[in-house]
Amino acid sequence: MLFDTHCHINTDKFKDDLEKTINSATKNGVKKMLVVGFDHKTNENAILLAEKYDFIYATVGFHPSDAKKISDKDFTILEKQLQHPKVVAVGECGMDMYWDKTFVDEQINVFQRQIELSLKYSKPLIIHMRDASEVTYNVLSEYNGLSGVMHCYTGSVEMAKMFIKLGLYISIGGIVTFKNARVSKEVAEFLTLDKMLIETDSPYLAPHPHRGKRNEPSYVKLVAEEVSRIKGIPYIDVAETTYNNALKLFNIKE
Ligand code: NI
């Protein structure tokens, strides 16, 4: 059993073969999927998919790259969507210094508002962090009682320890399968299974041997296999423990 805790099958990249993609995931042992929203359109689509399939769950949030565009009205809509029973987390939200460093304050503000919603509704955070370990940590560490996950984590082992201390899980994605991904492999080796989730982040970052092509939820199996290899533990332990971690974090009853 596998839980892809981060996929974007709610985007146009899957508009022609969505049904096929979902079936292929199911056939490859993916028992549950979390479809992650990052703007109005993808938030809405995530909810529609969660309503249609009982094994799909949704998240709603605003991506840091859009922080300048987000208004109070947007947050009113988000807060309403968050109360949907199949919306199990807030995000993806966070900090991104890779694409643009010119509106850090706006990013921090939009992130903080989503952290506050996470605490208010007791729904965990899906945290995006790109070239922004320090500022992401500084924003998060202002709060107590956090729950959530550092999605597709590419930071250092040292930072991973600090995020775990804040109460967060670390999610491993397809990058761990890349030959040159030394730090990601180190993180997978260091993490104990009880702090780990796995994901695809499809359509992005497809694992080896699909690198460069469109990613899809069935490939989460390749992530679990690589973690099993790196840690020298049975595949089934990686699959089952990360699956159960996800049920616990997202408060999903089977
Ligand atoms: Ni994502």
mmCIF file of C-alpha atoms and ligand atoms in Angstrom:
data_model
loop_
_atom_site.group_PDB
_atom_site.id
_atom_site.type_symbol
_atom_site.label_atom_id
_atom_site.label_comp_id
_atom_site.label_asym_id
_atom_site.label_seq_id
_atom_site.Cartn_x
_atom_site.Cartn_y
_atom_site.Cartn_z
ATOM 1 C CA MET A 1 0.000 0.000 0.000
ATOM 2 C CA LEU A 2 1.235 3.466 -0.912
ATOM 3 C CA PHE A 3 0.068 6.999 -0.172
ATOM 4 C CA ASP A 4 1.128 9.677 -2.665
ATOM 5 C CA THR A 5 0.926 12.628 -0.286
ATOM 6 C CA HIS A 6 1.502 15.299 -2.916
ATOM 7 C CA CYS A 7 0.276 15.286 -6.484
ATOM 8 C CA HIS A 8 -1.215 17.845 -8.830
ATOM 9 C CA ILE A 9 -3.495 15.756 -11.006
ATOM 10 C CA ASN A 10 -5.802 18.768 -10.640
ATOM 11 C CA THR A 11 -3.863 20.638 -13.372
ATOM 12 C CA ASP A 12 -4.195 20.811 -17.166
ATOM 13 C CA LYS A 13 -1.278 18.391 -17.555
ATOM 14 C CA PHE A 14 -3.720 15.548 -16.828
ATOM 15 C CA LYS A 15 -6.794 16.811 -18.643
ATOM 16 C CA ASP A 16 -6.564 14.225 -21.441
ATOM 17 C CA ASP A 17 -5.886 11.066 -19.434
ATOM 18 C CA LEU A 18 -6.911 11.695 -15.852
ATOM 19 C CA GLU A 19 -8.950 8.523 -15.487
ATOM 20 C CA LYS A 20 -6.117 6.428 -16.940
ATOM 21 C CA THR A 21 -3.583 8.073 -14.609
ATOM 22 C CA ILE A 22 -5.717 7.336 -11.557
ATOM 23 C CA ASN A 23 -6.280 3.716 -12.629
ATOM 24 C CA SER A 24 -2.582 3.199 -13.249
ATOM 25 C CA ALA A 25 -1.809 4.500 -9.735
ATOM 26 C CA THR A 26 -4.364 2.134 -8.194
ATOM 27 C CA LYS A 27 -2.922 -0.795 -10.138
ATOM 28 C CA ASN A 28 0.557 0.015 -8.836
ATOM 29 C CA GLY A 29 -0.517 -0.141 -5.216
ATOM 30 C CA VAL A 30 -1.325 3.530 -4.595
ATOM 31 C CA LYS A 31 -4.203 3.217 -2.182
ATOM 32 C CA LYS A 32 -4.623 6.905 -1.412
ATOM 33 C CA MET A 33 -3.627 10.210 -2.967
ATOM 34 C CA LEU A 34 -3.556 13.750 -1.716
ATOM 35 C CA VAL A 35 -4.336 16.215 -4.479
ATOM 36 C CA VAL A 36 -2.748 19.532 -3.618
ATOM 37 C CA GLY A 37 -4.181 22.912 -4.620
ATOM 38 C CA PHE A 38 -2.099 26.062 -4.960
ATOM 39 C CA ASP A 39 -4.484 28.655 -6.481
ATOM 40 C CA HIS A 40 -8.239 29.105 -6.935
ATOM 41 C CA LYS A 41 -8.570 26.845 -9.944
ATOM 42 C CA THR A 42 -6.481 23.971 -8.580
ATOM 43 C CA ASN A 43 -8.070 24.261 -5.120
ATOM 44 C CA GLU A 44 -11.503 23.899 -6.674
ATOM 45 C CA ASN A 45 -10.387 20.990 -8.889
ATOM 46 C CA ALA A 46 -8.800 19.214 -5.934
ATOM 47 C CA ILE A 47 -12.115 19.353 -4.067
ATOM 48 C CA LEU A 48 -14.038 18.076 -7.119
ATOM 49 C CA LEU A 49 -11.685 15.094 -7.419
ATOM 50 C CA ALA A 50 -11.982 14.341 -3.696
ATOM 51 C CA GLU A 51 -15.763 14.390 -4.018
ATOM 52 C CA LYS A 52 -15.656 12.015 -6.974
ATOM 53 C CA TYR A 53 -13.204 9.385 -5.614
ATOM 54 C CA ASP A 54 -13.360 8.088 -2.060
ATOM 55 C CA PHE A 55 -9.589 7.363 -1.973
ATOM 56 C CA ILE A 56 -8.635 10.902 -3.033
ATOM 57 C CA TYR A 57 -8.277 13.747 -0.529
ATOM 58 C CA ALA A 58 -7.749 17.454 -1.186
ATOM 59 C CA THR A 59 -5.773 20.385 0.143
ATOM 60 C CA VAL A 60 -6.339 24.087 -0.533
ATOM 61 C CA GLY A 61 -3.800 26.880 -0.374
ATOM 62 C CA PHE A 62 -1.936 29.695 -2.048
ATOM 63 C CA HIS A 63 1.549 29.231 -3.482
ATOM 64 C CA PRO A 64 4.184 31.792 -2.386
ATOM 65 C CA SER A 65 4.902 32.731 -6.020
ATOM 66 C CA ASP A 66 1.389 34.240 -6.213
ATOM 67 C CA ALA A 67 1.633 36.113 -2.900
ATOM 68 C CA LYS A 68 1.336 39.582 -4.471
ATOM 69 C CA LYS A 69 -2.045 38.738 -6.004
ATOM 70 C CA ILE A 70 -3.744 37.318 -2.894
ATOM 71 C CA SER A 71 -6.404 39.505 -1.247
ATOM 72 C CA ASP A 72 -8.668 39.291 1.819
ATOM 73 C CA LYS A 73 -11.439 38.085 -0.469
ATOM 74 C CA ASP A 74 -9.262 35.173 -1.579
ATOM 75 C CA PHE A 75 -8.730 34.195 2.038
ATOM 76 C CA THR A 76 -12.496 34.265 2.688
ATOM 77 C CA ILE A 77 -12.951 31.711 -0.103
ATOM 78 C CA LEU A 78 -10.037 29.608 1.161
ATOM 79 C CA GLU A 79 -11.375 29.537 4.708
ATOM 80 C CA LYS A 80 -14.738 28.327 3.481
ATOM 81 C CA GLN A 81 -13.143 25.571 1.350
ATOM 82 C CA LEU A 82 -11.045 24.476 4.319
ATOM 83 C CA GLN A 83 -14.182 23.410 6.149
ATOM 84 C CA HIS A 84 -14.996 20.798 3.505
ATOM 85 C CA PRO A 85 -14.748 17.337 5.135
ATOM 86 C CA LYS A 86 -12.368 16.001 2.450
ATOM 87 C CA VAL A 87 -10.029 18.973 2.616
ATOM 88 C CA VAL A 88 -7.435 17.563 5.006
ATOM 89 C CA ALA A 89 -4.648 20.180 4.915
ATOM 90 C CA VAL A 90 -3.724 23.818 4.231
ATOM 91 C CA GLY A 91 -1.345 24.515 1.345
ATOM 92 C CA GLU A 92 0.685 24.313 -0.537
ATOM 93 C CA CYS A 93 2.046 27.393 1.086
ATOM 94 C CA GLY A 94 5.486 28.513 2.141
ATOM 95 C CA MET A 95 8.472 30.438 0.835
ATOM 96 C CA ASP A 96 10.133 30.480 -2.581
ATOM 97 C CA MET A 97 13.293 32.505 -3.140
ATOM 98 C CA TYR A 98 14.186 30.661 -6.330
ATOM 99 C CA TRP A 99 11.830 32.312 -8.792
ATOM 100 C CA ASP A 100 11.673 35.796 -7.339
ATOM 101 C CA LYS A 101 13.186 37.523 -4.315
ATOM 102 C CA THR A 102 11.415 40.854 -4.760
ATOM 103 C CA PHE A 103 8.350 40.320 -2.586
ATOM 104 C CA VAL A 104 9.532 38.473 0.501
ATOM 105 C CA ASP A 105 7.236 40.424 2.852
ATOM 106 C CA GLU A 106 4.150 39.497 0.839
ATOM 107 C CA GLN A 107 5.224 35.843 0.820
ATOM 108 C CA ILE A 108 5.711 35.892 4.590
ATOM 109 C CA ASN A 109 2.297 37.476 5.127
ATOM 110 C CA VAL A 110 0.422 34.974 2.920
ATOM 111 C CA PHE A 111 2.325 32.102 4.593
ATOM 112 C CA GLN A 112 1.534 33.365 8.108
ATOM 113 C CA ARG A 113 -2.170 33.684 7.315
ATOM 114 C CA GLN A 114 -2.215 30.048 6.147
ATOM 115 C CA ILE A 115 -0.336 28.905 9.259
ATOM 116 C CA GLU A 116 -2.995 30.636 11.349
ATOM 117 C CA LEU A 117 -5.772 28.870 9.410
ATOM 118 C CA SER A 118 -3.979 25.557 9.934
ATOM 119 C CA LEU A 119 -3.985 26.126 13.687
ATOM 120 C CA LYS A 120 -7.577 27.440 13.742
ATOM 121 C CA TYR A 121 -9.027 24.427 11.876
ATOM 122 C CA SER A 122 -6.529 21.810 13.143
ATOM 123 C CA LYS A 123 -5.596 20.878 9.591
ATOM 124 C CA PRO A 124 -1.877 20.340 8.913
ATOM 125 C CA LEU A 125 0.280 22.460 6.607
ATOM 126 C CA ILE A 126 1.728 21.413 3.253
ATOM 127 C CA ILE A 127 4.915 23.481 3.154
ATOM 128 C CA HIS A 128 6.783 24.461 -0.004
ATOM 129 C CA MET A 129 10.359 25.641 0.529
ATOM 130 C CA ARG A 130 12.715 26.480 -2.296
ATOM 131 C CA ASP A 131 16.045 28.246 -1.704
ATOM 132 C CA ALA A 132 14.497 29.565 1.493
ATOM 133 C CA SER A 133 15.370 27.282 4.432
ATOM 134 C CA GLU A 134 16.244 30.037 6.851
ATOM 135 C CA VAL A 135 13.271 32.340 6.294
ATOM 136 C CA THR A 136 10.848 29.375 6.210
ATOM 137 C CA TYR A 137 12.202 28.160 9.531
ATOM 138 C CA ASN A 138 12.083 31.643 11.046
ATOM 139 C CA VAL A 139 8.437 32.154 10.070
ATOM 140 C CA LEU A 140 7.361 28.711 11.335
ATOM 141 C CA SER A 141 9.288 28.908 14.604
ATOM 142 C CA GLU A 142 7.129 31.842 15.762
ATOM 143 C CA TYR A 143 4.253 29.385 16.303
ATOM 144 C CA ASN A 144 3.548 26.590 18.771
ATOM 145 C CA GLY A 145 1.603 23.405 18.128
ATOM 146 C CA LEU A 146 2.368 23.159 14.406
ATOM 147 C CA SER A 147 1.581 20.081 12.374
ATOM 148 C CA GLY A 148 2.365 19.482 8.741
ATOM 149 C CA VAL A 149 4.926 18.347 6.224
ATOM 150 C CA MET A 150 7.947 19.805 4.450
ATOM 151 C CA HIS A 151 6.935 18.735 0.955
ATOM 152 C CA CYS A 152 9.524 17.438 -1.541
ATOM 153 C CA TYR A 153 12.204 18.336 0.953
ATOM 154 C CA THR A 154 15.544 19.340 -0.593
ATOM 155 C CA GLY A 155 17.177 21.012 2.428
ATOM 156 C CA SER A 156 20.036 19.721 4.560
ATOM 157 C CA VAL A 157 20.029 17.057 7.248
ATOM 158 C CA GLU A 158 20.707 19.781 9.840
ATOM 159 C CA MET A 159 17.636 21.784 8.783
ATOM 160 C CA ALA A 160 15.535 18.606 8.646
ATOM 161 C CA LYS A 161 16.304 18.040 12.333
ATOM 162 C CA MET A 162 15.075 21.554 13.104
ATOM 163 C CA PHE A 163 11.827 21.147 11.161
ATOM 164 C CA ILE A 164 11.185 17.831 12.910
ATOM 165 C CA LYS A 165 11.616 19.605 16.240
ATOM 166 C CA LEU A 166 8.839 21.993 15.190
ATOM 167 C CA GLY A 167 6.539 18.954 14.889
ATOM 168 C CA LEU A 168 6.744 18.509 11.118
ATOM 169 C CA TYR A 169 7.187 15.487 8.869
ATOM 170 C CA ILE A 170 9.694 15.419 6.017
ATOM 171 C CA SER A 171 8.450 14.250 2.630
ATOM 172 C CA ILE A 172 10.720 12.529 0.124
ATOM 173 C CA GLY A 173 10.014 12.904 -3.591
ATOM 174 C CA GLY A 174 11.459 11.721 -6.896
ATOM 175 C CA ILE A 175 14.693 13.709 -6.557
ATOM 176 C CA VAL A 176 15.998 11.042 -4.157
ATOM 177 C CA THR A 177 16.240 8.655 -7.137
ATOM 178 C CA PHE A 178 18.540 10.986 -9.131
ATOM 179 C CA LYS A 179 22.133 9.758 -9.251
ATOM 180 C CA ASN A 180 23.624 13.139 -8.324
ATOM 181 C CA ALA A 181 21.163 13.940 -5.506
ATOM 182 C CA ARG A 182 23.670 13.446 -2.712
ATOM 183 C CA VAL A 183 21.918 15.602 -0.092
ATOM 184 C CA SER A 184 18.488 14.082 -0.728
ATOM 185 C CA LYS A 185 19.945 10.597 -0.293
ATOM 186 C CA GLU A 186 21.640 11.722 2.932
ATOM 187 C CA VAL A 187 18.333 13.051 4.238
ATOM 188 C CA ALA A 188 16.564 9.771 3.405
ATOM 189 C CA GLU A 189 19.307 7.852 5.164
ATOM 190 C CA PHE A 190 19.163 10.057 8.260
ATOM 191 C CA LEU A 191 15.375 10.206 8.675
ATOM 192 C CA THR A 192 13.660 7.621 10.819
ATOM 193 C CA LEU A 193 10.624 6.170 9.078
ATOM 194 C CA ASP A 194 8.257 7.592 11.689
ATOM 195 C CA LYS A 195 9.038 11.156 10.487
ATOM 196 C CA MET A 196 8.830 10.385 6.775
ATOM 197 C CA LEU A 197 6.196 10.730 4.069
ATOM 198 C CA ILE A 198 6.610 9.982 0.364
ATOM 199 C CA GLU A 199 5.198 11.801 -2.648
ATOM 200 C CA THR A 200 5.538 12.394 -6.373
ATOM 201 C CA ASP A 201 4.748 16.136 -6.785
ATOM 202 C CA SER A 202 3.473 15.025 -10.190
ATOM 203 C CA PRO A 203 3.510 16.315 -12.922
ATOM 204 C CA TYR A 204 6.914 17.657 -11.787
ATOM 205 C CA LEU A 205 10.189 15.942 -10.826
ATOM 206 C CA ALA A 206 9.584 12.454 -12.187
ATOM 207 C CA PRO A 207 11.843 9.848 -10.565
ATOM 208 C CA HIS A 208 14.480 7.858 -12.433
ATOM 209 C CA PRO A 209 14.034 6.281 -15.053
ATOM 210 C CA HIS A 210 11.297 8.747 -16.044
ATOM 211 C CA ARG A 211 13.338 11.846 -15.228
ATOM 212 C CA GLY A 212 12.399 14.787 -17.459
ATOM 213 C CA LYS A 213 9.037 13.323 -18.439
ATOM 214 C CA ARG A 214 5.646 13.957 -16.878
ATOM 215 C CA ASN A 215 5.459 12.517 -13.388
ATOM 216 C CA GLU A 216 2.359 10.635 -12.160
ATOM 217 C CA PRO A 217 1.167 9.159 -8.841
ATOM 218 C CA SER A 218 2.002 5.530 -9.764
ATOM 219 C CA TYR A 219 5.707 6.499 -9.678
ATOM 220 C CA VAL A 220 5.585 6.991 -5.905
ATOM 221 C CA LYS A 221 6.512 3.314 -5.842
ATOM 222 C CA LEU A 222 9.950 4.215 -7.271
ATOM 223 C CA VAL A 223 10.475 6.664 -4.405
ATOM 224 C CA ALA A 224 9.615 3.984 -1.823
ATOM 225 C CA GLU A 225 11.966 1.526 -3.551
ATOM 226 C CA GLU A 226 14.863 3.983 -3.462
ATOM 227 C CA VAL A 227 14.257 4.802 0.224
ATOM 228 C CA SER A 228 14.215 1.064 0.956
ATOM 229 C CA ARG A 229 17.524 0.641 -0.900
ATOM 230 C CA ILE A 230 19.221 3.610 0.801
ATOM 231 C CA LYS A 231 18.109 2.596 4.287
ATOM 232 C CA GLY A 232 18.623 -1.122 3.740
ATOM 233 C CA ILE A 233 15.176 -1.979 5.054
ATOM 234 C CA PRO A 234 12.330 -3.929 3.401
ATOM 235 C CA TYR A 235 10.210 -2.092 0.830
ATOM 236 C CA ILE A 236 7.030 -3.126 2.614
ATOM 237 C CA ASP A 237 8.179 -1.356 5.806
ATOM 238 C CA VAL A 238 8.737 1.896 3.904
ATOM 239 C CA ALA A 239 5.386 1.613 2.113
ATOM 240 C CA GLU A 240 3.341 0.716 5.191
ATOM 241 C CA THR A 241 4.940 3.095 7.668
ATOM 242 C CA THR A 242 4.757 6.125 5.388
ATOM 243 C CA TYR A 243 1.164 5.179 4.527
ATOM 244 C CA ASN A 244 0.204 5.043 8.198
ATOM 245 C CA ASN A 245 2.067 8.288 8.926
ATOM 246 C CA ALA A 246 -0.040 10.012 6.275
ATOM 247 C CA LEU A 247 -3.300 8.653 7.712
ATOM 248 C CA LYS A 248 -2.264 9.954 11.116
ATOM 249 C CA LEU A 249 -1.077 13.378 9.964
ATOM 250 C CA PHE A 250 -4.100 14.050 7.744
ATOM 251 C CA ASN A 251 -6.522 12.544 10.250
ATOM 252 C CA ILE A 252 -7.928 10.059 7.742
ATOM 253 C CA LYS A 253 -9.908 7.117 9.096
ATOM 254 C CA GLU A 254 -10.007 3.935 7.021
HETATM 255 NI NI NI B 1 3.431 20.903 -5.277
#
